[in-house]
C-alpha cells in the first residue's frame, strides 16, 4: 500500500531551499562551495599581497639552475654542477632506499617478535612485550637521535684505528665499524664475472621453479618432496663451481685506512644506518602487534584441526595459521609501511640527504624559494605514498580470501 | 580556546587587511617593540645568557635600532631564526630587521627582494681542525669529512673551493651550530667549516679551545650585515644610518661614556653635532627624533665598543679587528658622511 | 551382593583415600617452570639465552645507575667525582631540570604557573576520563582552557574572560534557535559569539592591567611543557574537526564529500614534518599582510589539521561499523540529520572509535617532538640544542636521552593502558 504522495507540486518558493529536504542539500553544498572559494580567495589574495609587498614571485626556474652543493650519498650521477631538480631526484632515491631497507628489516623483526610474543616461553614473551611497549611509546625521533648518539659517542672514529697500538681494529681485517658508518669489502667484478652472476641469477630462478614443482607434486600426487636442502644446494653449488671454473673473476675490495677516512669497500654512512635501524625497530614494534593480532585472529580450531591431521607445529604455522593470518595482517602492514616512509623524512635530524634534506633542506635554503620547494616536497611525498598504497593494495587483493 | 583566538585574529586581521603594510616604522612604533631576527645561538653574536637575556654583536645592532626608533634599547623582541627560516621570517613581516650574520650576496639582494643596509662584519669562510690531525693547510684536506651548516653560503663556497683545487671531501650537513659541535668534537667529522668569526665563537665554547686550530686559508668573502625588506626605503634608511652612526661614532671618538656630555650642547666638531642632533635636522629627515643617534650610541656603545665587549680580543672569542678596523686604521669600515 | 563380594575378594577399601598432593613436578613453581620455561630443548635454550641477555643488561646498567652523581655543575666535575668508575652524571638533569621542563627563556619566577596549570589539567580532565568522577567538575573542565591560557601566557585575565563570555553568549543563542533547526542554531551561536568577542575586545584593550600577571611570549615556551601544550591543545581541537570531517566524508552531498576526501587524503599522504615546514616558512604568507601569528599558533594549526585527518579516518571506521539498522531506526523515528547524528549515531560510533582515537592521540603526542626540527625548543630540542652544545654538558648523551625516553614512555604508556581499561569498561555488549 503505497501512501507516499508527491509533495505539493506548487510553485517553487525561496523558503524551500531551507525547509525542503529535496533542495536543502543543494543549499548546503552551495554554501560550502562559496565558503571554500571565499577561503581560497582570501588566502590567495593574502599570498599575492604578501609576495607583492616583499617583491617576490612564484617561479620554478630555480629547478633548472645548478645546485652548487655536494651530496654525500648519491645513487645516480650528481655533482655540485647538477641542477636543483637533479638534487631532488637524488633525494627521492635516497628516501626510497631508506624506506625500502626499513620496510624489509621492520617486517623481519616485526614478524619475529610477533611470533615470539605468542611463544610458550614465559620469559621470552615478557621480554618481547617489554620491547614492544618501550619502542611503541617513545617518539621515533628520539630513537633516531639515540642511535646517532651511539655512532657519535660510542663507536671508534677512523682516527682511533691509526697507529701501532690503535684503540680500535677492524673485524676480520675486512669490516670496520666506525662512528662515521660501517665499511665492508665490496665485490670487484673482473672479466668473466658476468657468467658467474648469470649463473647465480639462474640458480635463484631455479629454486623458485623447483619449489613450484614440489608444490605441484604435493597437490597433484600427494608426494612430499623436501625443499630446504635441495634449495640450498641449488643456491650455492652451481655458482661456486662456475666461480672457480672461471678462475675466480670476482675479488673483494677491502676497505683500508687512508688519510682521513677508510677508502674502498662499501660504505654505509652513519646517518643512513641510524635512520634505517631506528625506523625499523620502531615500526617493528607496531608490526609485531599486528602480527600477533593476526595470528590470534585465526581460530584455535584451525590449529587443532591441523594438529589432529598429524602436522608438526612448524608446518601448522607455515601451512595453516600464517596464510590465514596474512589476510588480517596485510592491511595494517600497508599503513605501517606508509608511516615508515613518511617518518623517513626525519632524516633531516641526522643529516641524511633524503628528499627533505635536498629539496626541502639545502635547495630551499639556498634559493629561498620556500613556497615552491615545500609545495613540490609535498607533491613528491603524496606521489610516493599513493604509489606504495597502490602497489600494496594490488598485493592485498591477490592474497585476499577469494569468495566463490 | 585557540580556535577562537584564531577566528578573532582572522576577523581582526581581515578588517585591517586594507591597511598598507609598507610603513614598517609606523608598525614598529605602534607595536612599541622591534622584532629582530637573530641566530638560535652563537656566542658573541647572538645568544641568550644565563638569565635568558640576549647578548652579542648582532644583538647590539638590534638594540641600537630599537633605541633610535623607540628610545628604549630593551624594546626588542628577539626572534631566533635558522638558516631555513630567516628569509621567510623577514619577507612575511614576522621580523622587521634581520641581524643574523647573513652574507650579502647578489641573489639575496636582487632575487629574494631584500635590502642589505650595510656591513657590520667583514668575514670569510675558514676551517677548524683538531690539532692532533696535524693539518696545516686546507689543501691537505683530501678525503676529509667536513661538517657544514646548511642553508648558508658556506656549503656553496666549499663545493667551489674543493672543485677548483680538485680534491674530494665528504660533506656532513648540519642544521645548527649547536648540533655541529658534538659531531665535530667526537670526531664524526674531521673539519668544521663556517665563517671565521663563527669558528672562533664555536671554539671559544669548547672545553679545551687550545686543542683546535683554525686553518690559515680563508676561502671566500663573507660580508655580513643586517637586512630589511625591499621596498620600504624609509625603514631601510633608518637601519642603514643607525649602523653608520655606530661606525661614525667610533671614528669621531663618540662613546657611550661621553655621548650624553657631547650631546648636551653643540660642540666644536660640526660632524659630531650633526650626528648627535645638536645641529641640523638629520633626525627629522629620517622621521625620528633629533637625538636618535645619541640613544643608539648610548644603548651599547659605538661600533668599537660593541666589538670589544662581545667578540673582541679580551673576550673568550678573541677576534682581532683586522678588516673590521676603521679605514683610518687600515680596515674597511668607512661610514658615509653625516651631512 | 555385597556379602558374596566380601567373601570373594580379599580386601575392599570402604573409604575414599585422602587427596594426595600432586607430584612435585606437576605442581606449583616447578610445574609452572616446566611448562613455561623448560618445555623441550628449544624452549630451554630460549630461556637460557634470555636469562643471559637480562643478566648482561642488569650487570651493565646497575653500576651506571648506582654510581650516579646528582649534584655537580658540569660534566668535568662529575667525571672527576666518578674518578674512572662507571657511573651516570644525573646532575645534568638536576642542574638543567627547569630548562628541560620549561625551556630556557620562560620567566623563572613564573614556573609555578605552568605547574599549576598542569595540576589543574588533571582535575579538569578527570570527569572526561573517569565516568565515576563528580559530574559537577565538568563545569571546571569547560572553564579550564581559559584559565590555562591565562596561567601560561599571562597578561590580563580579561582576554580569556571575554572569549569565555562570547562563547557562553554563543551557547545561549544556539539554545534559543536550536528549536528551529540545528543549522540555524549553529549559525546564530557562531554569529553571536563572534559579535560578543569582537565587541568585547575593547574591554581588555582599554584595561590591560586588570588582573594581569606577567605576559609571556609564545616563543619563550619550551621544554616538556611545550610538548604537553601542543599535545593537549591539538588533540582536543582535532576531535571536533575530525568528527566533522568524518561526517562530511560519509555525507551524501558530493561537493562536501569530495572536499573532505581530498583534505583527508592529502594530509595523510604527506609527512608531518612537511606540514611543520609549512607552518614555519610558508604559512605566514597566507595571513593578511602585517598580521603576526606567532610560530606556536601556526604549529598548532598545522598539527591540528594533521591529527584531525587521522581522527576522521578512525571515526569513519566507527561510523561504518555501526549496523545499518541504527541509521534506519533514527530516520524512522522522524529525527532529522543533526538529531539522529547527535542522539543515536555519534554516541555509538564514538564509543567504537575510542581505542583508535587514543592511538592517534598517543601518536600525536609523540609527534610533538618533531617541532625540534623546526628549531623550537621542546624537550628534544632543548637536549639537542642548548644543553648538549653547552660547554658544561658537552657529551652527556645517555642521561639526557634516557630521561627523554623515560618521560615519554610514562606518559604514552599510561595513556594506552587507560585506553585498554576504558575499552573494558565500555564493552557492555557481546560477552
mmCIF file of C-alpha atoms in Angstrom, chain B residues 196-308:
data_model
loop_
_atom_site.group_PDB
_atom_site.id
_atom_site.type_symbol
_atom_site.label_atom_id
_atom_site.label_comp_id
_atom_site.label_asym_id
_atom_site.label_seq_id
_atom_site.Cartn_x
_atom_site.Cartn_y
_atom_site.Cartn_z
ATOM 1 C CA UNK B 196 85.901 32.540 10.557
ATOM 2 C CA UNK B 197 84.104 34.556 13.196
ATOM 3 C CA UNK B 198 81.693 31.687 13.805
ATOM 4 C CA UNK B 199 84.618 29.286 14.121
ATOM 5 C CA UNK B 200 86.198 31.491 16.740
ATOM 6 C CA UNK B 201 82.914 31.743 18.611
ATOM 7 C CA UNK B 202 82.379 27.988 18.460
ATOM 8 C CA UNK B 203 85.899 27.249 19.542
ATOM 9 C CA UNK B 204 85.529 29.587 22.485
ATOM 10 C CA UNK B 205 82.670 27.436 23.767
ATOM 11 C CA UNK B 206 84.794 24.266 23.765
ATOM 12 C CA UNK B 207 86.176 22.849 26.949
ATOM 13 C CA UNK B 208 89.721 22.907 25.576
ATOM 14 C CA UNK B 209 89.839 25.548 22.849
ATOM 15 C CA UNK B 210 93.592 25.089 22.593
ATOM 16 C CA UNK B 211 93.196 21.628 21.062
ATOM 17 C CA UNK B 212 91.787 23.066 17.879
ATOM 18 C CA UNK B 213 93.267 25.290 15.221
ATOM 19 C CA UNK B 214 91.725 27.461 12.541
ATOM 20 C CA UNK B 215 93.498 26.907 9.231
ATOM 21 C CA UNK B 216 95.054 29.946 7.541
ATOM 22 C CA UNK B 217 93.009 29.679 4.332
ATOM 23 C CA UNK B 218 90.050 31.969 4.026
ATOM 24 C CA UNK B 219 88.206 30.683 1.001
ATOM 25 C CA UNK B 220 85.548 33.320 0.472
ATOM 26 C CA UNK B 221 84.388 36.835 1.079
ATOM 27 C CA UNK B 222 81.586 36.946 3.593
ATOM 28 C CA UNK B 223 80.380 40.459 4.182
ATOM 29 C CA UNK B 224 77.856 40.050 6.995
ATOM 30 C CA UNK B 225 75.242 42.654 7.510
ATOM 31 C CA UNK B 226 71.753 43.391 8.742
ATOM 32 C CA UNK B 227 68.981 43.413 6.164
ATOM 33 C CA UNK B 228 65.410 44.611 5.753
ATOM 34 C CA UNK B 229 62.627 44.073 3.252
ATOM 35 C CA UNK B 230 62.916 45.663 -0.142
ATOM 36 C CA UNK B 231 60.531 48.485 -0.878
ATOM 37 C CA UNK B 232 60.313 50.344 2.416
ATOM 38 C CA UNK B 233 63.082 52.833 1.859
ATOM 39 C CA UNK B 234 62.435 54.868 4.970
ATOM 40 C CA UNK B 235 62.876 51.858 7.194
ATOM 41 C CA UNK B 236 65.915 50.786 5.215
ATOM 42 C CA UNK B 237 67.415 54.239 5.695
ATOM 43 C CA UNK B 238 66.831 54.110 9.427
ATOM 44 C CA UNK B 239 68.596 50.765 9.764
ATOM 45 C CA UNK B 240 71.413 51.811 7.421
ATOM 46 C CA UNK B 241 72.119 55.099 9.143
ATOM 47 C CA UNK B 242 71.855 53.649 12.615
ATOM 48 C CA UNK B 243 74.626 51.250 11.657
ATOM 49 C CA UNK B 244 76.555 54.093 10.057
ATOM 50 C CA UNK B 245 76.052 56.193 13.164
ATOM 51 C CA UNK B 246 77.686 53.478 15.267
ATOM 52 C CA UNK B 247 80.615 53.289 12.877
ATOM 53 C CA UNK B 248 80.954 57.069 12.532
ATOM 54 C CA UNK B 249 80.753 57.456 16.291
ATOM 55 C CA UNK B 250 83.843 55.332 16.728
ATOM 56 C CA UNK B 251 85.659 57.293 14.052
ATOM 57 C CA UNK B 252 84.685 60.566 15.698
ATOM 58 C CA UNK B 253 85.511 59.392 19.178
ATOM 59 C CA UNK B 254 81.942 59.402 20.463
ATOM 60 C CA UNK B 255 81.467 56.641 23.024
ATOM 61 C CA UNK B 256 78.678 55.584 25.308
ATOM 62 C CA UNK B 257 80.596 57.275 28.104
ATOM 63 C CA UNK B 258 80.829 60.723 26.587
ATOM 64 C CA UNK B 259 77.830 60.779 24.283
ATOM 65 C CA UNK B 260 75.481 62.459 26.752
ATOM 66 C CA UNK B 261 78.039 65.117 27.512
ATOM 67 C CA UNK B 262 78.716 65.783 23.822
ATOM 68 C CA UNK B 263 75.008 65.884 23.044
ATOM 69 C CA UNK B 264 74.220 68.331 25.811
ATOM 70 C CA UNK B 265 75.210 71.266 23.678
ATOM 71 C CA UNK B 266 76.686 71.883 20.263
ATOM 72 C CA UNK B 267 80.422 71.364 20.291
ATOM 73 C CA UNK B 268 83.240 72.314 18.013
ATOM 74 C CA UNK B 269 83.134 69.443 15.564
ATOM 75 C CA UNK B 270 80.195 70.097 13.199
ATOM 76 C CA UNK B 271 80.042 66.443 12.103
ATOM 77 C CA UNK B 272 79.580 65.314 15.710
ATOM 78 C CA UNK B 273 76.953 67.997 16.167
ATOM 79 C CA UNK B 274 75.039 66.849 13.123
ATOM 80 C CA UNK B 275 75.354 63.212 14.190
ATOM 81 C CA UNK B 276 74.097 63.917 17.686
ATOM 82 C CA UNK B 277 71.344 66.234 16.533
ATOM 83 C CA UNK B 278 72.601 69.427 18.127
ATOM 84 C CA UNK B 279 72.925 70.902 14.686
ATOM 85 C CA UNK B 280 70.826 70.335 11.577
ATOM 86 C CA UNK B 281 67.725 68.176 11.221
ATOM 87 C CA UNK B 282 69.069 64.766 10.245
ATOM 88 C CA UNK B 283 66.755 63.024 12.703
ATOM 89 C CA UNK B 284 63.664 64.655 11.285
ATOM 90 C CA UNK B 285 64.705 63.642 7.775
ATOM 91 C CA UNK B 286 64.637 60.019 8.904
ATOM 92 C CA UNK B 287 61.299 60.557 10.608
ATOM 93 C CA UNK B 288 62.916 60.140 14.006
ATOM 94 C CA UNK B 289 63.673 62.427 16.886
ATOM 95 C CA UNK B 290 66.720 64.682 16.798
ATOM 96 C CA UNK B 291 68.640 62.647 19.373
ATOM 97 C CA UNK B 292 68.111 59.289 17.655
ATOM 98 C CA UNK B 293 71.822 58.664 17.229
ATOM 99 C CA UNK B 294 72.530 59.610 20.838
ATOM 100 C CA UNK B 295 70.162 56.918 22.006
ATOM 101 C CA UNK B 296 71.554 54.400 19.546
ATOM 102 C CA UNK B 297 75.103 55.015 20.723
ATOM 103 C CA UNK B 298 74.111 55.108 24.382
ATOM 104 C CA UNK B 299 72.373 51.755 24.007
ATOM 105 C CA UNK B 300 75.514 49.672 23.757
ATOM 106 C CA UNK B 301 78.274 51.996 22.717
ATOM 107 C CA UNK B 302 79.762 52.718 19.310
ATOM 108 C CA UNK B 303 80.897 50.064 16.861
ATOM 109 C CA UNK B 304 84.259 49.643 18.529
ATOM 110 C CA UNK B 305 82.740 49.263 21.972
ATOM 111 C CA UNK B 306 80.258 46.661 20.732
ATOM 112 C CA UNK B 307 83.094 44.784 19.079
ATOM 113 C CA UNK B 308 85.332 44.809 22.130
#
